[in-house]
Coordinates of C-alpha atoms in Angstrom, one line a residue:
X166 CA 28.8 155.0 11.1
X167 CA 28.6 152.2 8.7
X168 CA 25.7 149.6 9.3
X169 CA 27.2 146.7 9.8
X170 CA 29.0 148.2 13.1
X171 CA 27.2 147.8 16.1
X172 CA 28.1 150.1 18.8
X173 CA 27.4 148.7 22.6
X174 CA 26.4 150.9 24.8
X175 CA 26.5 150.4 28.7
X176 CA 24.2 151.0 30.9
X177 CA 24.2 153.8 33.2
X178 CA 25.2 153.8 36.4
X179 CA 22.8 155.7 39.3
X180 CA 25.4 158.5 40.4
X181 CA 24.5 160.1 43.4
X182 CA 25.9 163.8 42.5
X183 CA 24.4 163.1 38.7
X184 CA 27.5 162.6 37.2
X185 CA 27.8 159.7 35.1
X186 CA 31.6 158.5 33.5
X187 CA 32.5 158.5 30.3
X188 CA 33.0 155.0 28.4
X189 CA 35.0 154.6 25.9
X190 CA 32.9 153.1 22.8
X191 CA 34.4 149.3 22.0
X192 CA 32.8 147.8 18.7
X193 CA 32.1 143.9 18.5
X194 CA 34.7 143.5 15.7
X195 CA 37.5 144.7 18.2
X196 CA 36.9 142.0 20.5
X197 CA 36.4 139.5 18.0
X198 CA 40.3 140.4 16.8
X199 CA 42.0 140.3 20.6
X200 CA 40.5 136.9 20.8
X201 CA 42.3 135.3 17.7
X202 CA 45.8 137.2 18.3
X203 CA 45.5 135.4 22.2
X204 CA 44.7 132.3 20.2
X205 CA 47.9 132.3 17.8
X206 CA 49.9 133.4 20.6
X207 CA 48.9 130.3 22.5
X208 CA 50.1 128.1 19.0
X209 CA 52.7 130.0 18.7
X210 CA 53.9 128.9 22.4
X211 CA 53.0 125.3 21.7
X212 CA 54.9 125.1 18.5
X213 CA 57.9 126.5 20.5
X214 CA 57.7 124.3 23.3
X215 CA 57.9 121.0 21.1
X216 CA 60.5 122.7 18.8
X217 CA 62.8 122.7 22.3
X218 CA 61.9 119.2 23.3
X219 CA 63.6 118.1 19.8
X220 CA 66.1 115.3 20.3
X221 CA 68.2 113.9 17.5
X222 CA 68.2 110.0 17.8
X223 CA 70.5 108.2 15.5
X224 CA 69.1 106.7 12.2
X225 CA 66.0 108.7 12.5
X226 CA 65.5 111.7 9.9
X227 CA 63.7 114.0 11.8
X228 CA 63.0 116.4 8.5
X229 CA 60.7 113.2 7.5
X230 CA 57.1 114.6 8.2
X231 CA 56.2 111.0 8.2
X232 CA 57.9 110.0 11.5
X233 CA 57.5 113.6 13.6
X234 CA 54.4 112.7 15.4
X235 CA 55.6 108.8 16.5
X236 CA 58.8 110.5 17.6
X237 CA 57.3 113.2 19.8
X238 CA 54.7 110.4 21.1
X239 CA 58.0 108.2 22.2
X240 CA 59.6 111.1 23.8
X241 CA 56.2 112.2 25.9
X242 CA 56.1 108.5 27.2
X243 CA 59.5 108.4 27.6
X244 CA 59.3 111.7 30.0
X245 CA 56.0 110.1 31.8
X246 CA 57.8 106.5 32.3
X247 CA 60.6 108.7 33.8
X248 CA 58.7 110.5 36.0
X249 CA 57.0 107.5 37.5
X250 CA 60.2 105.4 37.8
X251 CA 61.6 108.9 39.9
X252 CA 58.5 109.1 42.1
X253 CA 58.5 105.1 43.0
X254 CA 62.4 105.7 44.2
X255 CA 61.4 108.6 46.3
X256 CA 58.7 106.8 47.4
X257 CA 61.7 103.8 48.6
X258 CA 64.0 106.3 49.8
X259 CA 61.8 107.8 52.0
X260 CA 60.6 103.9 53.7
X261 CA 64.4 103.3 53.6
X262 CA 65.6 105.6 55.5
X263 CA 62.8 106.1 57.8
X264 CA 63.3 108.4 60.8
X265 CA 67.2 107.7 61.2
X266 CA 69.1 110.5 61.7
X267 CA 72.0 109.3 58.6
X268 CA 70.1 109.1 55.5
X269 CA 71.0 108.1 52.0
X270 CA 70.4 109.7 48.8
X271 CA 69.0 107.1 45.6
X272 CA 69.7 110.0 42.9
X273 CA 72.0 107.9 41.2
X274 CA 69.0 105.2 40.1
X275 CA 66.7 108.2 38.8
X276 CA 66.6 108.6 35.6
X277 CA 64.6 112.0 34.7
X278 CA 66.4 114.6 32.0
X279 CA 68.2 117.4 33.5
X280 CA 66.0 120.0 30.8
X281 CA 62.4 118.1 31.6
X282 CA 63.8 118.5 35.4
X283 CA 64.1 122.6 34.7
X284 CA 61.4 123.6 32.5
X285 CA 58.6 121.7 34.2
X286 CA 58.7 123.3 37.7
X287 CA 54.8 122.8 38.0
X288 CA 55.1 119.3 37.6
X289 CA 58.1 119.2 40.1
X290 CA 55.5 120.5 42.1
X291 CA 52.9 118.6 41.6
X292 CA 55.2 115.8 42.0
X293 CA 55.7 116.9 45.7
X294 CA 52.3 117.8 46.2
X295 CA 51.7 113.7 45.5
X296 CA 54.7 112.6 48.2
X297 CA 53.3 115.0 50.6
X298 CA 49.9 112.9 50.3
X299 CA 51.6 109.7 51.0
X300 CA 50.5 107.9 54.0
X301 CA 54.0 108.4 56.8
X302 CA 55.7 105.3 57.4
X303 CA 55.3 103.3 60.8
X304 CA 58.6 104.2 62.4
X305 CA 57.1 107.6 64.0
X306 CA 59.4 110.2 62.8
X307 CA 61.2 112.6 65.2
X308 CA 59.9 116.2 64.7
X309 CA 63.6 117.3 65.7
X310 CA 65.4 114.5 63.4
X311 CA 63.3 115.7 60.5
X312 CA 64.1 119.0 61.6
X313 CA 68.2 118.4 61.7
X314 CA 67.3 116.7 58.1
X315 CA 66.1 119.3 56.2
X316 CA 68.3 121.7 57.5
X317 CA 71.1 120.0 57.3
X318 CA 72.7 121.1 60.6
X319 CA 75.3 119.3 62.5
X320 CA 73.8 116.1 63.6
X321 CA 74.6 115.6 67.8
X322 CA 74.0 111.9 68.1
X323 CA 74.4 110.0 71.8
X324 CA 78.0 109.5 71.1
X325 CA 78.7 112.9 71.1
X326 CA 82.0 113.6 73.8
X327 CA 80.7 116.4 75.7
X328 CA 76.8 114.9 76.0
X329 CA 78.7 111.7 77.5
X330 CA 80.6 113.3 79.9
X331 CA 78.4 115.6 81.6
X332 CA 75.7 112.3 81.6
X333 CA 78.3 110.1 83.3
X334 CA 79.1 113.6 86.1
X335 CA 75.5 113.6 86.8
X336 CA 75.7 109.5 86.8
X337 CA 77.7 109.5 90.3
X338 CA 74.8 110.6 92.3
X339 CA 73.4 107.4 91.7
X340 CA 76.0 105.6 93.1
X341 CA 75.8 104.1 97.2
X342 CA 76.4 106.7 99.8
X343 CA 79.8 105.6 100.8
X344 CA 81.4 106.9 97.9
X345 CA 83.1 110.0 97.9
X346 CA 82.2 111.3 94.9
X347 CA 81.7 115.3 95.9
X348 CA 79.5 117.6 94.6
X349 CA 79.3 116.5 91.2
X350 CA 75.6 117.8 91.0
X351 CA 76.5 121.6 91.7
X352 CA 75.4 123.9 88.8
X353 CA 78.4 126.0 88.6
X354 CA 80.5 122.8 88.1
X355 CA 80.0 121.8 84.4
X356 CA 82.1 118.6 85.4
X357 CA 82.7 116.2 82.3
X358 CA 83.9 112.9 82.9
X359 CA 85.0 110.0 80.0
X360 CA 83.1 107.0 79.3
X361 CA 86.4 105.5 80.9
X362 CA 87.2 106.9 84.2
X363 CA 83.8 106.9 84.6
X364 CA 83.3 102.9 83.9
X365 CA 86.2 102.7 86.2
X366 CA 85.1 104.8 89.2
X367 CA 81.8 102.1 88.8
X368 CA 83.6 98.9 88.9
X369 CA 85.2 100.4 92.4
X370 CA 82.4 101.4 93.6
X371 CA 80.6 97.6 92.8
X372 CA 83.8 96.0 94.5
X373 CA 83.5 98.5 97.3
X374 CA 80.2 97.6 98.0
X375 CA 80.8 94.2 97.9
X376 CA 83.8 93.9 100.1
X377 CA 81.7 96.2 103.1
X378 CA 79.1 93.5 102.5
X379 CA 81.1 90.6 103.5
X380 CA 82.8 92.5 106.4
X381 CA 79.9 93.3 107.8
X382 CA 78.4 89.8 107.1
X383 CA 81.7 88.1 108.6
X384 CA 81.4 90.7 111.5
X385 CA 78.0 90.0 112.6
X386 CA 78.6 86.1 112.6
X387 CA 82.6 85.4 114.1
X388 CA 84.3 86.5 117.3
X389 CA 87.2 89.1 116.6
X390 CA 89.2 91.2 118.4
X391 CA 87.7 92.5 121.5
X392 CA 84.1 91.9 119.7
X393 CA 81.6 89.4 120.0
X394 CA 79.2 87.8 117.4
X395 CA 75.5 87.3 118.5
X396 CA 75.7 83.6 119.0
X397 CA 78.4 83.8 121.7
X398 CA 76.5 87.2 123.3
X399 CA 73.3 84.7 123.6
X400 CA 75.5 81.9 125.3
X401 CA 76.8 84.9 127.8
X402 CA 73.6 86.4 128.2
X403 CA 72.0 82.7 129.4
X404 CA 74.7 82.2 132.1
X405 CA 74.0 85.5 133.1
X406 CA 70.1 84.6 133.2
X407 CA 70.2 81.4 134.8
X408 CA 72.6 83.0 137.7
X409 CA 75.6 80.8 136.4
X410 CA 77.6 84.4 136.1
X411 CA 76.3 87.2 138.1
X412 CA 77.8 89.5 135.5
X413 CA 80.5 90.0 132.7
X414 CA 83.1 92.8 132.8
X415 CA 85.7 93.7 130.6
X416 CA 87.9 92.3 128.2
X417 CA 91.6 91.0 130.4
X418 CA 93.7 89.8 127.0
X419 CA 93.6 89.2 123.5
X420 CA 95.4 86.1 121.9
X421 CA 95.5 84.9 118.5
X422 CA 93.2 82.1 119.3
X423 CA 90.7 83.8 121.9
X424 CA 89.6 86.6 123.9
X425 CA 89.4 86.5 127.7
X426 CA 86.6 88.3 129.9
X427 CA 86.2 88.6 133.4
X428 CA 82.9 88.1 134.9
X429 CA 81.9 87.3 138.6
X430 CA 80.8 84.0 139.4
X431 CA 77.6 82.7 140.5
X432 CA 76.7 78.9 141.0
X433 CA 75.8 76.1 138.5
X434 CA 72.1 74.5 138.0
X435 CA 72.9 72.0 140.6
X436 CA 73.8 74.7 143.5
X437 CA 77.4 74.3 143.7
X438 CA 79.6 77.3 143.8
X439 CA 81.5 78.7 141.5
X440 CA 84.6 81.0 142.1
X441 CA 84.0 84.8 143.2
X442 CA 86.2 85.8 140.3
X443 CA 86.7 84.0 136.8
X444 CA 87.9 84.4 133.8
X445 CA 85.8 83.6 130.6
X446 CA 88.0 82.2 127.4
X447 CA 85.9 83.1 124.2
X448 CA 87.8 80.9 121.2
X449 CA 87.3 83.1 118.0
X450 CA 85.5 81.4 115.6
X451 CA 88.1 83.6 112.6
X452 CA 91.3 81.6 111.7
X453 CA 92.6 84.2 110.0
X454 CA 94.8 84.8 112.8
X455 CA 95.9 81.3 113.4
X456 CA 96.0 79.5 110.5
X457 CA 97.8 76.3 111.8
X458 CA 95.5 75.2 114.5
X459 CA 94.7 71.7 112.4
X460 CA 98.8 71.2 112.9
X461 CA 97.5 70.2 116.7
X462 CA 94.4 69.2 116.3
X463 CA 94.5 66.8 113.4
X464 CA 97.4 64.7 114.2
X465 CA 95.9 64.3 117.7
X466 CA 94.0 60.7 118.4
X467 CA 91.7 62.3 120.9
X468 CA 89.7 64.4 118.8
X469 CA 91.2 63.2 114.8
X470 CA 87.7 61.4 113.8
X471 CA 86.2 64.3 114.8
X472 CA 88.2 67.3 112.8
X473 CA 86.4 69.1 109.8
X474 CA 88.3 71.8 107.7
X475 CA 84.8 72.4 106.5
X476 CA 83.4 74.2 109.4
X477 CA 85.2 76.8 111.5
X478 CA 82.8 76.8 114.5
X479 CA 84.0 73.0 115.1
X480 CA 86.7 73.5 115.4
X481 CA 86.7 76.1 117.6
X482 CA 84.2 73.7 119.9
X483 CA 87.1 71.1 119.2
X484 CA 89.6 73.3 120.2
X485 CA 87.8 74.5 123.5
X486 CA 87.2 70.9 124.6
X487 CA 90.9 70.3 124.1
X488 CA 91.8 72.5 126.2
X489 CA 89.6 71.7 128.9
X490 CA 90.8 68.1 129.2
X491 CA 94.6 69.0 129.2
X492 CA 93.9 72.0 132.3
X493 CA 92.1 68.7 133.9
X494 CA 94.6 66.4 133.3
X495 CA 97.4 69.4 134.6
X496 CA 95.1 70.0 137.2
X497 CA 95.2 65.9 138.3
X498 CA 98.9 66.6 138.6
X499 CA 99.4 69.0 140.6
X500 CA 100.5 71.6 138.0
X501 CA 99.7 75.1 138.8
X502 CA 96.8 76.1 136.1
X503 CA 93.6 77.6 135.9
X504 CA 90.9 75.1 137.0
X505 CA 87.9 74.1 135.0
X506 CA 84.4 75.8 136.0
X507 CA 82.2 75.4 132.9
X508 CA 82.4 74.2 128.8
X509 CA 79.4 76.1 126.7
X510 CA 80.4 75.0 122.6
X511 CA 83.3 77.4 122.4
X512 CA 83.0 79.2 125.7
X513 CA 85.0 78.1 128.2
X514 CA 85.0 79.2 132.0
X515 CA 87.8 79.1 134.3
X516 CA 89.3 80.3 137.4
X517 CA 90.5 83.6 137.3
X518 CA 94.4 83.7 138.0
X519 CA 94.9 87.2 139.8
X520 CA 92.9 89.3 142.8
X521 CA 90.4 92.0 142.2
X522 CA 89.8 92.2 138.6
X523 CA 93.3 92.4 138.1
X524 CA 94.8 89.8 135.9
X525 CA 98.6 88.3 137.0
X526 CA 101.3 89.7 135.1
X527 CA 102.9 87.6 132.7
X528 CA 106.3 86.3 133.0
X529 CA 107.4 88.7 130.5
X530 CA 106.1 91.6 132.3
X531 CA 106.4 90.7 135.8
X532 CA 109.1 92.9 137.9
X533 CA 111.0 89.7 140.1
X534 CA 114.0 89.9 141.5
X535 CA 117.0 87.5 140.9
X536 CA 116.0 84.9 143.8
X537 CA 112.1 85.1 142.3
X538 CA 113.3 84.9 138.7
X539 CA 115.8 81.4 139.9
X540 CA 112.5 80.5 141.6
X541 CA 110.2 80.9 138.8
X542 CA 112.9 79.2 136.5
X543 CA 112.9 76.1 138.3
X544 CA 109.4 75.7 139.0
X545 CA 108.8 75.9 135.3
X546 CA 111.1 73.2 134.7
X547 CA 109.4 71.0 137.1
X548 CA 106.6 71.9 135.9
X549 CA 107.6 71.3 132.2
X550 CA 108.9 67.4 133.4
X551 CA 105.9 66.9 135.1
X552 CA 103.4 67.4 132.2
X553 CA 105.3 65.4 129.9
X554 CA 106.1 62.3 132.3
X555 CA 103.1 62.3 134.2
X556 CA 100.4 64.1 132.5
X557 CA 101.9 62.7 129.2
X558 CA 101.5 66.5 127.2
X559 CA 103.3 68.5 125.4
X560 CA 102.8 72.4 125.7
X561 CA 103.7 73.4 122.2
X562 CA 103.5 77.2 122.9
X563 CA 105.4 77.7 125.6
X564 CA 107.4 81.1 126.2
X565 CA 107.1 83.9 128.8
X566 CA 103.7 84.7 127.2
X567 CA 102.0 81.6 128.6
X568 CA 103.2 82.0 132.0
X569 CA 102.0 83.5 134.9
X570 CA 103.1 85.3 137.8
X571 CA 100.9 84.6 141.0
X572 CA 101.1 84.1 144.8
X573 CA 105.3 83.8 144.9
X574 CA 104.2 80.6 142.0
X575 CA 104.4 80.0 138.1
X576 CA 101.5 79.6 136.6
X577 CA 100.6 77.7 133.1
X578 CA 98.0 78.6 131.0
X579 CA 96.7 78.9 127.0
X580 CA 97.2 74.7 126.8
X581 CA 94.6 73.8 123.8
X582 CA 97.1 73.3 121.4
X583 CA 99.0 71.1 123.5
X584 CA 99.6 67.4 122.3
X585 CA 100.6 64.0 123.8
X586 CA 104.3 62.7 122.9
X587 CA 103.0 60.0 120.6
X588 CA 102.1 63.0 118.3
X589 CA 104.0 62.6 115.4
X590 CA 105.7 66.6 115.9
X591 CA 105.7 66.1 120.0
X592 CA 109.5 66.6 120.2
X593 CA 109.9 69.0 117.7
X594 CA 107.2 70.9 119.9
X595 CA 108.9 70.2 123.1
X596 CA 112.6 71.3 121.7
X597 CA 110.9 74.3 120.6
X598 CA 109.6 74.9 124.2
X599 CA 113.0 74.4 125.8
X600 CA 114.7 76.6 123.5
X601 CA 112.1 79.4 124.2
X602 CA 112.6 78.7 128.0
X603 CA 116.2 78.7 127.8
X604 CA 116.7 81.7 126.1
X605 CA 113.9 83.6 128.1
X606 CA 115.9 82.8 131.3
X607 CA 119.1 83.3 130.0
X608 CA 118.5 86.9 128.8
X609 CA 116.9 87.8 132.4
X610 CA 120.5 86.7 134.3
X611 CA 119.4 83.4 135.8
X612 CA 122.4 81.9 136.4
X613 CA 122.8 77.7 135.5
X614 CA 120.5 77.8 133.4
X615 CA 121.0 74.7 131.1
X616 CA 121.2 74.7 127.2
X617 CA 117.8 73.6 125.1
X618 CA 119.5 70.1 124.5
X619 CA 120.1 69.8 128.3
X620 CA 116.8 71.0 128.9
X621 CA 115.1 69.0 126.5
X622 CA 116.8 65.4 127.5
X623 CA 115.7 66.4 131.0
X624 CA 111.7 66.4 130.3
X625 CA 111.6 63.8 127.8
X626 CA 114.2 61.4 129.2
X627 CA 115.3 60.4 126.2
X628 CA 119.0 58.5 124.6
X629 CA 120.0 60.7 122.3
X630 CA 123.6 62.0 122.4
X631 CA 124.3 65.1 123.5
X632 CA 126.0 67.9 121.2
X633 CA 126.7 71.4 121.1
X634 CA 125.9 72.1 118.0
X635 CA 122.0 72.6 118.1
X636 CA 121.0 72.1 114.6
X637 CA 122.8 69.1 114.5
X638 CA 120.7 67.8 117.9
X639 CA 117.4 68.8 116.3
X640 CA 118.3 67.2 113.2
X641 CA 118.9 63.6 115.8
X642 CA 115.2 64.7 117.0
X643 CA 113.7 64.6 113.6
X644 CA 115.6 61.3 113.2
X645 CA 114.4 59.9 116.6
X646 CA 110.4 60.7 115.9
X647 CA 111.1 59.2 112.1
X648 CA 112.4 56.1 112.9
X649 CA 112.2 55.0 116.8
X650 CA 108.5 55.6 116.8
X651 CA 108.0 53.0 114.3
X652 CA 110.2 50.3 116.3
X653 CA 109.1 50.5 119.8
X654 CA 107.4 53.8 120.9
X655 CA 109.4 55.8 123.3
X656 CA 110.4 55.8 127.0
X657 CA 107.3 56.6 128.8
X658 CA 104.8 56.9 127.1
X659 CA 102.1 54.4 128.0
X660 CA 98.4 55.4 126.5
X661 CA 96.5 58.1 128.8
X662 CA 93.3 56.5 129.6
X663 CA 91.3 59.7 127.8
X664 CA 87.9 58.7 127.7
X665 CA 87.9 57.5 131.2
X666 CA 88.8 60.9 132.3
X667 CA 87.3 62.7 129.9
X668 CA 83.7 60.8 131.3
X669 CA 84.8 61.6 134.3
X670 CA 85.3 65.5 133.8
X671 CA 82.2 65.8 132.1
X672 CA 79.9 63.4 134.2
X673 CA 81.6 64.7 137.7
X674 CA 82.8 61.5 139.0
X675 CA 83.6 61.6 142.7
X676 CA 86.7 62.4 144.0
X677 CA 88.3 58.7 144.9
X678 CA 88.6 58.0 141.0
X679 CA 91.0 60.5 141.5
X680 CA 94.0 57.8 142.6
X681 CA 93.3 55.7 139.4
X682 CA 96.6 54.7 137.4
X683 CA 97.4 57.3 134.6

């Protein structure tokens, strides 16, 4: 061995079977040589690596020594300027789009080279390692949009079809309980309704709801039908209490203008009597049935100051007063008609017109024979002269309807839209009356009946020519109340003194007033 070789031992190792392994000998030198061949290699790479990052720029030798080291310093800070411009537009993509589930790329404004991008894959990495660190913006991403991001799976946003529909099936058991919308909530139904029949469905069921509120609200506060509203209950229920009625029974008739009740009577506050059996006219306060009640009500001078289109319930207490006076003025001559008993707003009491809870028969329905039915035809007639010349009124609804069968007698009654002949549609009213008469009559076999011209000249006592032609005679009617009311008024009709008996009525004058001149 030469003497300038040194020969490393190692040491030996404690075996514990007394074996010891053989080493291979290793001289200094040998080492010394691995370490320069690792270093060359690692020049050798280097040189490489730059030789590949060689770019030609024009009018730049780059076989001039004098100018390779400025050109590979450009190109290095070129790369590094590139690299930071890349990571600030990550850095503004990432605020930009935030947690929204539609992002948009900004590759188009970097400006890194396609071979730096593939032969530095640990600075790519680094470079991710340094947007990793950034703080995360304040929008509070989605764990499942980031998700649906980076996996770039198909994005189901709220406007998806099939999310809508089943949303708006499950919707309908939200809306009231009067809408019959099944069993939309039943597992086994996967029921899928459009954002448009379902937008539909809930505008019906808002004008549903709506419209059973203002039934029930108009229900609850007006008389209809055979029902009553709690106002006019609480009137009952008082003349019940204060022994005025001793009770109420059931309904008799329905009109278009009122209801009528029967109820047993009782006395008044000041002790006298009232009838064993009457009949209790309840006005409906609805004018949906009658719409033309201001034709007779407006035009008349008794009660015109006093008319209001405004309030329903006044005119209904308008229209119940009416009535009472024209039964009293009937009543004053000698007419057969339900008398008076009581006035409560739109209440009004009467005198029942039959015999043990049963109501007379109508004219219409009332089984006479031919010498009752003559009877009956005449009485009305006399009857029909007597209200206009003496009680100075007009019926205005008189048929078969509005007259009564009673005791071998006829019997008027429903007389509150009845008007005085100074009324500016008085004759057309009272021709309408005749004709209903006539024809009435006429169709049962009355024989001699007279024509609604004959009829009409009869009551109202009247010069106007007679004609056959009926249309031409109404036509001489409408002339007459045009022009001969503005001359000199007509025959017979001198002002009722109104408030005088109205006072009367209401005040209970005595008897002996009862001969004063009408």
């Amino acid at each position: 061995m030469d003497q300038g070789e040194t020969v490393v031992i190692p040491k030996a190792t404690s075996n514990p079977w007394g074996k010891t392994p053989d080493v291979a000998p290793c001289s200094l030198m040998s080492v010394m040589d691995e370490q320069l061949a690792k270093d060359l290699q690692d020049k050798e790479d280097d040189a490489f690596k730059l030789n590949s990052l060689h770019v030609d720029l024009p009018g730049i030798d780059s076989n001039n020594p004098d100018v390779d080291s400025d050109l590979l310093l450009a190109q290095m800070l070129q790369s590094q300027f590139d690299k930071e411009n890349d990571h600030m537009v990550n850095i503004y993509e990432q605020k930009y789009n935030g947690n929204s589930k539609v992002s948009l790329s900004f590759d188009n404004y970097k400006s890194i080279h396609s071979i730096i991008k593939d032969d530095s894959s640990c600075d790519e990495l680094d470079e991710h390692d340094d947007l990793d660190t950034l703080p995360p913006p304040d929008h509070g991403m989605d764990t499942k949009a980031s998700k649906t991001k980076t996996t770039k799976k198909k994005i189901t946003t709220k406007h998806d079809a099939l999310l809508c529909g089943r949303k708006n099936a499950r919707s309908l058991e939200k809306f009231p309980p009067g809408f019959a919308a099944g069993d939309v909530g039943s597992k086994k139904l996967d029921l899928k309704l459009s954002n448009s029949v379902y937008n539909t469905l809930k505008q019906h069921s808002y004008r549903e709801e709506r419209q059973s509120h203002r039934l029930h609200e108009k229900k609850e506060h007006s008389t209809h039908e055979q029902a009553l509203d709690p106002k006019t209950r609480l009137l009952l229920y008082k003349m019940v209490n204060n022994e005025t009625l001793d009770n109420v029974n059931g309904c008799i008739s329905t009109g278009k203008e009122a209801c009528v009740f029967h109820a047993n009577g009782g006395r008044k506050e000041s002790g006298e009597e009232l009838p064993t059996e009457c009949a209790i006219k309840v006005f409906k306060t609805t004018l949906n049935e009658f719409r033309t009640r201001e034709r007779y009500i407006k035009d008349d001078h008794r009660f015109r100051d006093r008319f209001s289109k405004q309030n329903p319930r006044k005119v209904i207490r308008l229209w119940a007063e009416k009535e009472m006076c024209n039964l009293s003025r009937m009543q004053k001559a000698g007419i057969s008609c339900p008398s008076v008993v009581l006035l409560k707003k739109h209440i009004l009491v009467m005198s029942f017109v039959g015999r043990d809870m049963k109501a007379a028969p109508k004219l219409k329905d009332a089984v006479l024979s031919s010498n009752q039915m003559k009877l009956a035809y005449e009485q009305t007639v006399e009857m029909m002269c007597t209200m206009y010349q003496r009680c100075k009124l007009v019926h205005a609804d008189l048929s078969e309807y509005n007259i009564l069968w009673h005791d071998n007698r006829a019997w008027f009654i429903d007389v509150s839209q009845a008007v005085e002949p100074i009324h500016p549609h008085a004759l057309e009213f009272l021709y309408r009356d005749c004709t209903n008469v006539t024809e009435f009559f006429k169709k049962r076999g009355v024989p001699d009946v007279m024509s609604a011209s004959q009829l009409f000249l009869k009551v109202s006592e009247l010069d106007i020519p007679l004609c056959d032609d009926e249309n031409h005679f109404l036509s001489k009617v409408h002339g007459y109340e045009r022009y001969e009311m503005t001359v000199g008024g007509r025959k017979n009709c001198q002002p009722y003194e109104f408030d005088y008996f109205f006072n009367k009525t209401t005040n209970g004058g005595s008897s002996s007033d009862d001969s004063t001149d009408e």
